[in-house]
Tab-separated table of C-alpha atoms in Angstrom:
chain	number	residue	atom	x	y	z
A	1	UNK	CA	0.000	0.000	0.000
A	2	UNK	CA	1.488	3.309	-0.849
A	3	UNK	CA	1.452	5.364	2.281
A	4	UNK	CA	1.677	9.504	2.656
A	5	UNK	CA	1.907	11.470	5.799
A	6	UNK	CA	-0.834	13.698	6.739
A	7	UNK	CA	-1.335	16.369	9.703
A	8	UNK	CA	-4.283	18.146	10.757
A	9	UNK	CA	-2.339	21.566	10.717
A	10	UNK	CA	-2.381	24.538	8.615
A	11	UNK	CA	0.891	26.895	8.473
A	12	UNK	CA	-0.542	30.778	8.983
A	13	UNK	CA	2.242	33.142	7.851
A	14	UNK	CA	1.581	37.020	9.331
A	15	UNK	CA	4.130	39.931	8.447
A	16	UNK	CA	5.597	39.573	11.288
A	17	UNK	CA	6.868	36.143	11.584
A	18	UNK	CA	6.130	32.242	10.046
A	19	UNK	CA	4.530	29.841	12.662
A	20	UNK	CA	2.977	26.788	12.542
A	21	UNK	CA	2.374	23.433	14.201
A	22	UNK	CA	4.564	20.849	12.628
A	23	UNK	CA	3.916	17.088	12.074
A	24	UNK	CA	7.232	14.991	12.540
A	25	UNK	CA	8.024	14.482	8.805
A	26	UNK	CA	11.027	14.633	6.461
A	27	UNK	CA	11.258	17.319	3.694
A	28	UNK	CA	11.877	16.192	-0.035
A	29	UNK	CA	14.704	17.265	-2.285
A	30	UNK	CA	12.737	20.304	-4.047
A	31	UNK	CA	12.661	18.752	-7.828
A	32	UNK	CA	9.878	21.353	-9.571
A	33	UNK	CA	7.698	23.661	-9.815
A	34	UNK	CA	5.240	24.967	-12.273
A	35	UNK	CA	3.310	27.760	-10.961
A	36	UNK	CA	0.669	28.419	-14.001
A	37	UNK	CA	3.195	28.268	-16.833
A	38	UNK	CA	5.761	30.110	-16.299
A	39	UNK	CA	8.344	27.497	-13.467
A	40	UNK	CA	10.867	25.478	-16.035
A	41	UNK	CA	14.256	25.730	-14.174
A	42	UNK	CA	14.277	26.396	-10.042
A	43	UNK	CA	16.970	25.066	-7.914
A	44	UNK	CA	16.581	22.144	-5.678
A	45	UNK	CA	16.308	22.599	-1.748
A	46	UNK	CA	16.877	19.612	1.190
A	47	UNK	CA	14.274	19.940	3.694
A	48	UNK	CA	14.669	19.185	7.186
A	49	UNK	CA	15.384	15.762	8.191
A	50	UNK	CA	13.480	13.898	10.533
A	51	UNK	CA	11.180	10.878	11.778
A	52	UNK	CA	8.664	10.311	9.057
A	53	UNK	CA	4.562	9.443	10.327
A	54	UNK	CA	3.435	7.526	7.645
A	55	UNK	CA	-0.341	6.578	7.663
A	56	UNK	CA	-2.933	5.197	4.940
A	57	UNK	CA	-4.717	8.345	4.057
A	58	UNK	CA	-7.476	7.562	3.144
A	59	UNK	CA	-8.851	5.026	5.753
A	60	UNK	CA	-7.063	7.366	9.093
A	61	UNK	CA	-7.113	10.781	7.595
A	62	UNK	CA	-8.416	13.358	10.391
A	63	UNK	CA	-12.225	14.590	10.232
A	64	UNK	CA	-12.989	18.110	9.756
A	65	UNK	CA	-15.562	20.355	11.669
A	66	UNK	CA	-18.118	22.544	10.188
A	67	UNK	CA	-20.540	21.906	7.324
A	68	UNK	CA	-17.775	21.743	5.275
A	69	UNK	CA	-14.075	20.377	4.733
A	70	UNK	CA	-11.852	21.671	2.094
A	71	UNK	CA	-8.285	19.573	2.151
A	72	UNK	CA	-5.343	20.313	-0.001
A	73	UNK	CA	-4.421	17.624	-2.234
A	74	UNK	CA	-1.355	19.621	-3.702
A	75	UNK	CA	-0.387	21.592	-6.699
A	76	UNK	CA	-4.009	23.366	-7.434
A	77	UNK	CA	-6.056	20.297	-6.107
A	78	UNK	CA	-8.680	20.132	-3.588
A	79	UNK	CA	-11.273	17.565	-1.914
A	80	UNK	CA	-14.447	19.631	-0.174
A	81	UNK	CA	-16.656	17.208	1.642
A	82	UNK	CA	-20.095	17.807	2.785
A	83	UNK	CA	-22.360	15.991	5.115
A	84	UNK	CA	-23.611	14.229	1.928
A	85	UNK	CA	-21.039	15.451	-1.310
A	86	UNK	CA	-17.446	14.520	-1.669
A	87	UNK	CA	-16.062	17.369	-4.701
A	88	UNK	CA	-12.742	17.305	-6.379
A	89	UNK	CA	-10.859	20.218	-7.563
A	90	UNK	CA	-7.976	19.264	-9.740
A	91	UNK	CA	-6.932	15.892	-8.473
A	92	UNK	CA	-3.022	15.327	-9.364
A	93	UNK	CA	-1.484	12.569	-6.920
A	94	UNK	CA	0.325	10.624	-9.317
A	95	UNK	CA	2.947	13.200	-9.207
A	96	UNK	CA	5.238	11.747	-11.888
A	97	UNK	CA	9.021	13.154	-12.887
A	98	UNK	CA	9.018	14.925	-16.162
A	99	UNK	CA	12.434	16.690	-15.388
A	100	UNK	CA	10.579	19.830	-14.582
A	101	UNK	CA	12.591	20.521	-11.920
A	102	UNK	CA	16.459	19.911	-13.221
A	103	UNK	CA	15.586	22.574	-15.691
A	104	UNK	CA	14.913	20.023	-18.423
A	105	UNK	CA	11.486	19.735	-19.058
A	106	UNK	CA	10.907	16.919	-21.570
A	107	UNK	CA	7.608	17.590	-23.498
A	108	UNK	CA	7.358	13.804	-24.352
A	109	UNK	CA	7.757	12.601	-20.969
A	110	UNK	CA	4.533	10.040	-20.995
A	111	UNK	CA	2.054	10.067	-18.878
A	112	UNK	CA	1.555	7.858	-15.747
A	113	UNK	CA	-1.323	6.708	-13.756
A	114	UNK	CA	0.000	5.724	-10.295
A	115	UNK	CA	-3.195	3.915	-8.986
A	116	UNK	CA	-1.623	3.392	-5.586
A	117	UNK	CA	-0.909	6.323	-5.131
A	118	UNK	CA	-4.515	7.610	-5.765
A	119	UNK	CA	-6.074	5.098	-3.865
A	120	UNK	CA	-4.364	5.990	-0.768
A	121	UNK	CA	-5.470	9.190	-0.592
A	122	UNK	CA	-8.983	9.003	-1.960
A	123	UNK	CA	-10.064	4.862	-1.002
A	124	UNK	CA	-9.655	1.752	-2.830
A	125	UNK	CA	-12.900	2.344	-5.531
A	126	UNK	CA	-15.999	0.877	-3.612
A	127	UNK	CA	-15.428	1.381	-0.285
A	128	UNK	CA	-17.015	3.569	2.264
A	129	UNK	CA	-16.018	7.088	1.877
A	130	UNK	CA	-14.265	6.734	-1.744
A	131	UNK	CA	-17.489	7.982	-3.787
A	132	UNK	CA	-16.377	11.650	-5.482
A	133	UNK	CA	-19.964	13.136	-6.651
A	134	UNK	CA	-18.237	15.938	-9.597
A	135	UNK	CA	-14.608	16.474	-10.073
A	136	UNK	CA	-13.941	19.996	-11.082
A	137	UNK	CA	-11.306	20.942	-13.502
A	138	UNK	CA	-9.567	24.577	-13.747
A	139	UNK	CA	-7.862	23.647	-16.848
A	140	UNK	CA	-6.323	20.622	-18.901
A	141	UNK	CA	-2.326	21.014	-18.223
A	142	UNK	CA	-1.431	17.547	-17.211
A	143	UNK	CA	-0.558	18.603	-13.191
A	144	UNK	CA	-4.681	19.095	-13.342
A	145	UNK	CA	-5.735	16.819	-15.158
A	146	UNK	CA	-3.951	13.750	-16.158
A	147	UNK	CA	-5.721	12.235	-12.865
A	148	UNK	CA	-9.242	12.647	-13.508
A	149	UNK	CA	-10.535	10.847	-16.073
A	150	UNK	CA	-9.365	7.365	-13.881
A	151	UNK	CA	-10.996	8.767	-10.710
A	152	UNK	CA	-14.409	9.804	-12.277
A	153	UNK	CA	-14.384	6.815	-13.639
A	154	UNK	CA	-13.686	4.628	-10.765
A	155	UNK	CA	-15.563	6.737	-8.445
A	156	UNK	CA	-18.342	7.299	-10.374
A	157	UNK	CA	-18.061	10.969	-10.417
A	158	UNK	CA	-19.425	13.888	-12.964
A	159	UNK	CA	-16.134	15.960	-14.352
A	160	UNK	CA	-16.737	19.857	-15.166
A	161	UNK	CA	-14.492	21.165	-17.748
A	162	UNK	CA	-13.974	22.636	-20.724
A	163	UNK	CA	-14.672	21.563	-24.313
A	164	UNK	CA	-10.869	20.485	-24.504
A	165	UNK	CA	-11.822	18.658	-21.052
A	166	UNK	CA	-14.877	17.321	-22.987
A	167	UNK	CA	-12.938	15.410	-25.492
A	168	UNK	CA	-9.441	14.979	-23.772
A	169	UNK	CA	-11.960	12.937	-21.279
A	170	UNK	CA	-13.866	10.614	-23.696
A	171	UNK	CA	-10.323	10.190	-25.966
A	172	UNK	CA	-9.458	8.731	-22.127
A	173	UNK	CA	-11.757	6.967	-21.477
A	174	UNK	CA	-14.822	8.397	-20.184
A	175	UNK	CA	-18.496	8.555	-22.127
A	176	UNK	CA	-20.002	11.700	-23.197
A	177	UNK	CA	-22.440	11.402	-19.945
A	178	UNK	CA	-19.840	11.578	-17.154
A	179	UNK	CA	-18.562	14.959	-19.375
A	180	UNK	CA	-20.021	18.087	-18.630
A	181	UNK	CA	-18.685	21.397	-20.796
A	182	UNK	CA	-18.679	24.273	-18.547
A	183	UNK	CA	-17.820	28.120	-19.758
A	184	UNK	CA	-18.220	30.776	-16.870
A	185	UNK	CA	-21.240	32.152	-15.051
A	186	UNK	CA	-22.739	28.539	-14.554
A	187	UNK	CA	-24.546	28.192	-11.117
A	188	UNK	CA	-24.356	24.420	-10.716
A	189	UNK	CA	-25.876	22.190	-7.693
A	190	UNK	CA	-24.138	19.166	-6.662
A	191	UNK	CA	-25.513	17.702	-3.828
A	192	UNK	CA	-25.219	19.994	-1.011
A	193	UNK	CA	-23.267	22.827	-1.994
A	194	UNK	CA	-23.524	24.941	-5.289
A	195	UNK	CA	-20.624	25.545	-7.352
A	196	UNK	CA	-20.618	28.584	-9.739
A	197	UNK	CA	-18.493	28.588	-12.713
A	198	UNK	CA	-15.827	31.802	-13.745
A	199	UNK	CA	-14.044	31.896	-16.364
A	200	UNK	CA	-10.412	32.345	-15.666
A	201	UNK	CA	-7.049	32.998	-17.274
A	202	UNK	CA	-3.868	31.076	-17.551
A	203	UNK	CA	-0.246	32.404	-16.144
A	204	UNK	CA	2.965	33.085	-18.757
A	205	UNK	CA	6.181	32.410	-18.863
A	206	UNK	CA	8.499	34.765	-18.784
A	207	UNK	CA	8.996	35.579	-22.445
A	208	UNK	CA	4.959	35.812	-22.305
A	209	UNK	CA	3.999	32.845	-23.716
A	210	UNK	CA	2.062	29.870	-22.383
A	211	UNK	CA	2.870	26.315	-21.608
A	212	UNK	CA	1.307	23.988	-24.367
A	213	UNK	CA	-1.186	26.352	-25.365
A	214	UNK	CA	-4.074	25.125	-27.558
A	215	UNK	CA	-7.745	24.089	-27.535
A	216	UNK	CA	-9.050	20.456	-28.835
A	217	UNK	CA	-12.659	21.034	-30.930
A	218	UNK	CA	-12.868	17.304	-31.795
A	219	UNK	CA	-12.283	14.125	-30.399
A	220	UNK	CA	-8.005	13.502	-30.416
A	221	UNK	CA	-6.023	10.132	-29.824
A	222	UNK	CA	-5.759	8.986	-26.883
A	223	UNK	CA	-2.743	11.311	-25.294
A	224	UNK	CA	0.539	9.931	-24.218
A	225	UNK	CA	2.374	12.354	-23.831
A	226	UNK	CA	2.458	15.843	-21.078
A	227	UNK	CA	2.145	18.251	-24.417
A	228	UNK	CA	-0.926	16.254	-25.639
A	229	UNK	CA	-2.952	17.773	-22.934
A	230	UNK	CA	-3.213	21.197	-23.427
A	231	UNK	CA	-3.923	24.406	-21.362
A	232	UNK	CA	-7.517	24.335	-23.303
A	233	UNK	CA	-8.660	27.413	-21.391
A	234	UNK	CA	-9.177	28.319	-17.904
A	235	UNK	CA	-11.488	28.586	-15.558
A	236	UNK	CA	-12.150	29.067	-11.304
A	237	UNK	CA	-14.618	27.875	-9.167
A	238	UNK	CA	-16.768	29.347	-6.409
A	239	UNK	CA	-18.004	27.016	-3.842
A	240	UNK	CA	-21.073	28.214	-1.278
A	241	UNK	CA	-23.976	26.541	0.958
A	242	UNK	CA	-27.235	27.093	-1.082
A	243	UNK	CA	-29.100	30.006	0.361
A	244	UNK	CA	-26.136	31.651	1.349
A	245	UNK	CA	-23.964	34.566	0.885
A	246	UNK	CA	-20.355	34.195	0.819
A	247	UNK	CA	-18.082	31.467	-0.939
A	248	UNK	CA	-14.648	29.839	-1.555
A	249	UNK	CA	-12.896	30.634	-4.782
A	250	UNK	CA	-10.996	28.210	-6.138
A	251	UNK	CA	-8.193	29.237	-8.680
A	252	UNK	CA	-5.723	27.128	-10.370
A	253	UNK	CA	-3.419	28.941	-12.450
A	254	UNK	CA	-2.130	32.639	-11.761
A	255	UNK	CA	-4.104	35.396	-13.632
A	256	UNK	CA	-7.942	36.171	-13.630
A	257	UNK	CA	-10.690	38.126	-15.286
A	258	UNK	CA	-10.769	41.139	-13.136
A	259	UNK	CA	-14.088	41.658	-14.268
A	260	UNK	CA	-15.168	38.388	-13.930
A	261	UNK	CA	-14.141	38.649	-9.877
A	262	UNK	CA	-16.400	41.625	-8.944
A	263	UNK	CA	-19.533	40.982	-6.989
A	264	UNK	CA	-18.536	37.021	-6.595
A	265	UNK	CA	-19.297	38.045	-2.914
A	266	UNK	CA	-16.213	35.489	-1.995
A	267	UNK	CA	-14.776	35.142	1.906
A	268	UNK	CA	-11.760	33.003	1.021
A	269	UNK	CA	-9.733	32.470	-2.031
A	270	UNK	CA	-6.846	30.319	-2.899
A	271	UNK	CA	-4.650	31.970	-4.383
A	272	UNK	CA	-1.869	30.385	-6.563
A	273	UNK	CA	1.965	31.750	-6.208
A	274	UNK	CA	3.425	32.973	-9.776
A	275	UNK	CA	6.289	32.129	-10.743
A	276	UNK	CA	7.373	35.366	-12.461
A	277	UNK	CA	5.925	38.406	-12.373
A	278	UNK	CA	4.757	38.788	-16.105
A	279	UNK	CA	1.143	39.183	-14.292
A	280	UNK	CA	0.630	42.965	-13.810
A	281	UNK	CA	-0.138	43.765	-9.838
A	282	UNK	CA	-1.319	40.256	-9.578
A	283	UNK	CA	-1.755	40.088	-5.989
A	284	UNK	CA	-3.535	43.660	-5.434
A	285	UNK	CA	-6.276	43.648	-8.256
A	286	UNK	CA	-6.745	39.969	-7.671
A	287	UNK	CA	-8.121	41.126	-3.655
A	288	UNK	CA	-9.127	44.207	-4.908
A	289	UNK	CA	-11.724	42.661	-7.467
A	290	UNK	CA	-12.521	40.300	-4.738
A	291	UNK	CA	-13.566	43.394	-2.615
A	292	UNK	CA	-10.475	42.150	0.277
A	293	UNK	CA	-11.244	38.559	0.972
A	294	UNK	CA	-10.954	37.562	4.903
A	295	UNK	CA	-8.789	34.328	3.904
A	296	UNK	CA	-6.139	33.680	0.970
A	297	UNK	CA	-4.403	30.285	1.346
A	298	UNK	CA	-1.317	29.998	-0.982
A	299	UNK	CA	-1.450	27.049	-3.375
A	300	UNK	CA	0.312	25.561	-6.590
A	301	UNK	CA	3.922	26.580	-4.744
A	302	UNK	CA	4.984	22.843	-3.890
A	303	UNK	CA	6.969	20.609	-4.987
A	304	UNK	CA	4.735	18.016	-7.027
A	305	UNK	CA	6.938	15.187	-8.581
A	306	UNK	CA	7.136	13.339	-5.904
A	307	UNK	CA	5.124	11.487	-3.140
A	308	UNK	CA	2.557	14.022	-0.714
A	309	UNK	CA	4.451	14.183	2.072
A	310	UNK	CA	4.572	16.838	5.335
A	311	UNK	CA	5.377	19.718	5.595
A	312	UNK	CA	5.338	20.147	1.513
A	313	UNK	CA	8.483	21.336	0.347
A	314	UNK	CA	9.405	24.297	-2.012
A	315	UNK	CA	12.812	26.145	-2.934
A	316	UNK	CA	14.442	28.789	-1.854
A	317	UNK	CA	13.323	31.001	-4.572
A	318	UNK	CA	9.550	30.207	-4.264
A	319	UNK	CA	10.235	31.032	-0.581
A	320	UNK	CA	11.428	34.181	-1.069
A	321	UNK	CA	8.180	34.908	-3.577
A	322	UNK	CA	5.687	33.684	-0.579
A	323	UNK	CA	7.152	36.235	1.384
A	324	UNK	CA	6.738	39.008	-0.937
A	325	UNK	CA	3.345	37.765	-1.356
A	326	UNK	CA	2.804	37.695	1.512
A	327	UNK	CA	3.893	41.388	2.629
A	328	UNK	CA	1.867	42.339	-0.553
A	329	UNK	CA	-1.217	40.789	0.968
A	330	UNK	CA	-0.716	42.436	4.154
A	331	UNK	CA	-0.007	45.717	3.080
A	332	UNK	CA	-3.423	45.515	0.360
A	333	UNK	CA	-5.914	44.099	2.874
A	334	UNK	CA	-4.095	44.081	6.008
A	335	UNK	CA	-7.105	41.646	7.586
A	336	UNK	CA	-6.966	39.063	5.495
A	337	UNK	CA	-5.088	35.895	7.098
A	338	UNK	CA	-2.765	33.912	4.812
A	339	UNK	CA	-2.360	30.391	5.619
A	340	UNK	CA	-0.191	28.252	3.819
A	341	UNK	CA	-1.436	24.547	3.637
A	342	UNK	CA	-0.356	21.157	4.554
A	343	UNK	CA	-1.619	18.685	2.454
A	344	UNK	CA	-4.710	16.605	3.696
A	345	UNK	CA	-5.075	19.141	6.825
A	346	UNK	CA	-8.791	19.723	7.109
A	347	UNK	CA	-10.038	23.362	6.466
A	348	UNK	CA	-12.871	25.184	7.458
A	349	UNK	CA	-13.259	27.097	4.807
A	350	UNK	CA	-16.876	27.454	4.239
């Protein structure tokens, strides 16, 4: 059984100092990071050694509190349970080395399914608690999406995506009636909570272009291959209780509609670190728009070819960009809180 760690703890970074409440764990060499599209080449960091808790995630993992639990699942990817809905945002755990991180990014690295290592975090298909009602997806870069069309269709699940989602999904695997094509402004109900739709934009690179760019309009061959799933546009997700004000927006890529932001009437919003700054004022218009949301937690800053495992590890450069963020944050809304995550630590977000 592939095992992770997990810890019920959430890092909270203020402008005055870092603190949290650490699990015994061992940090990973940092190997990658693709923030949106702009993170090719970032240097590798050790983490701090130490004991390492392993436990089967998805049979021990710790409850939440609260109508509803939002849990990191790395990268841009989320799990929001209800009383009677399990959602997925963006569901990457197979986590697989494509040289990202030496600075070599192959394009033709093929794609893996590590079934272990999804089972351990979501349940062996069929048992209690492994059901996923809808699967969200932000966009169709294969850190978002090279997951989902297994887990929708071993957990019986609904995916929301884009036309390129729509036929990336059935070239896959999945029929037409577990596809559903999604543009922006779509107020959706899935079980208990209602998820509305907003269209989104994709980060650059530094010389202002985007990572395998491109839309798919009819059905492709089945992909093999990272570059055969493309960015296919991008979109963001608000999560609320029906008959409620207020909201969780999730993001996964860094840039945004301003105009599709305003008057989403939002309390939290994860926010994902850039790697460059090719984004104009990113962090400022993004809370602005968002009329100064009370919570931002930081996501899509970890390392993510390799096994979850606590506390998540990063480089020394996307360190030094948290803490910029992080001062920006505080200086543009100076009541928000900014909490950085540990993966599987329940949230109450909502």
């Amino acid at each position: 059984m592939t095992l992770v760690v997990v810890a019920a703890t959430l890092m909270a970074v203020n402008s005055d100092e870092t603190t949290m409440t650490t699990p015994t764990g061992a940090g990973m060499r940092r190997r990658a990071l693709l923030t949106g599209a702009g993170g090719l080449a970032l240097a590798g960091a050790a983490g701090p050694a130490g004991p390492v808790a392993a436990v089967p995630v998805a049979a021990d993992r710790p409850k939440h509190h609260g109508f509803t639990g939002f849990e990191w699942l790395g990268v841009a990817g989320w799990r929001v349970t209800t009383p009677t809905t399990t959602v997925l945002v963006d569901p990457y755990l197979s986590r697989f080395e494509t040289g990202l991180g030496a600075g070599r990014l192959n394009p033709e690295t093929r794609l893996h399914l590590d079934t272990a290592a999804v089972d351990a975090v979501l349940g062996v298909p069929g048992a209690p608690g492994s059901a996923v009602d809808a699967v969200f997806v932000t966009h169709t870069h294969w850190d978002h999406f090279a997951d989902v069309p297994h887990i929708a269709a071993t957990r019986g699940a609904t995916v929301y995506t884009t036309l390129t989602g729509y036929h990336l999904g059935q070239s896959m695997g999945l029929p037409s009636r577990r596809l559903a094509v999604v543009k922006g402004s779509e107020e959706l109900v899935v079980g208990d909570l209602v998820v509305r739709v907003v269209s989104a934009r994709h980060s650059r690179s530094e010389s202002g272009g985007l990572l395998f760019p491109g839309v798919r309009t009819q059905l492709p061959p089945r992909p093999e291959t990272i570059t055969e799933l493309p960015e296919g546009d991008t979109l963001g997700f608000v999560l609320r209780r029906p008959g409620t004000r207020g909201g969780v927006l999730l993001l996964g890529a860094s840039d945004y509609d301003d105009h599709e932001l305003r008057g989403l009437d939002v309390d939290t919003v994860a926010m994902p670190v850039p790697s460059n700054d090719v984004t104009a004022d990113y962090v400022a218009r993004l809370l602005r728009a968002l009329d100064l949301p009370r919570t931002v937690v930081l996501v899509h800053w970890d390392e993510f070819e390799s096994p979850l495992r606590n506390p998540p590890t990063t480089d020394d450069r996307t360190r030094g960009r948290i803490r910029e963020m992080t001062a920006e944050i505080r200086r543009v809304s100076p009541r928000s809180r900014v909490v950085q995550p540990n993966y599987l630590a329940p949230m109450a977000l909502l």
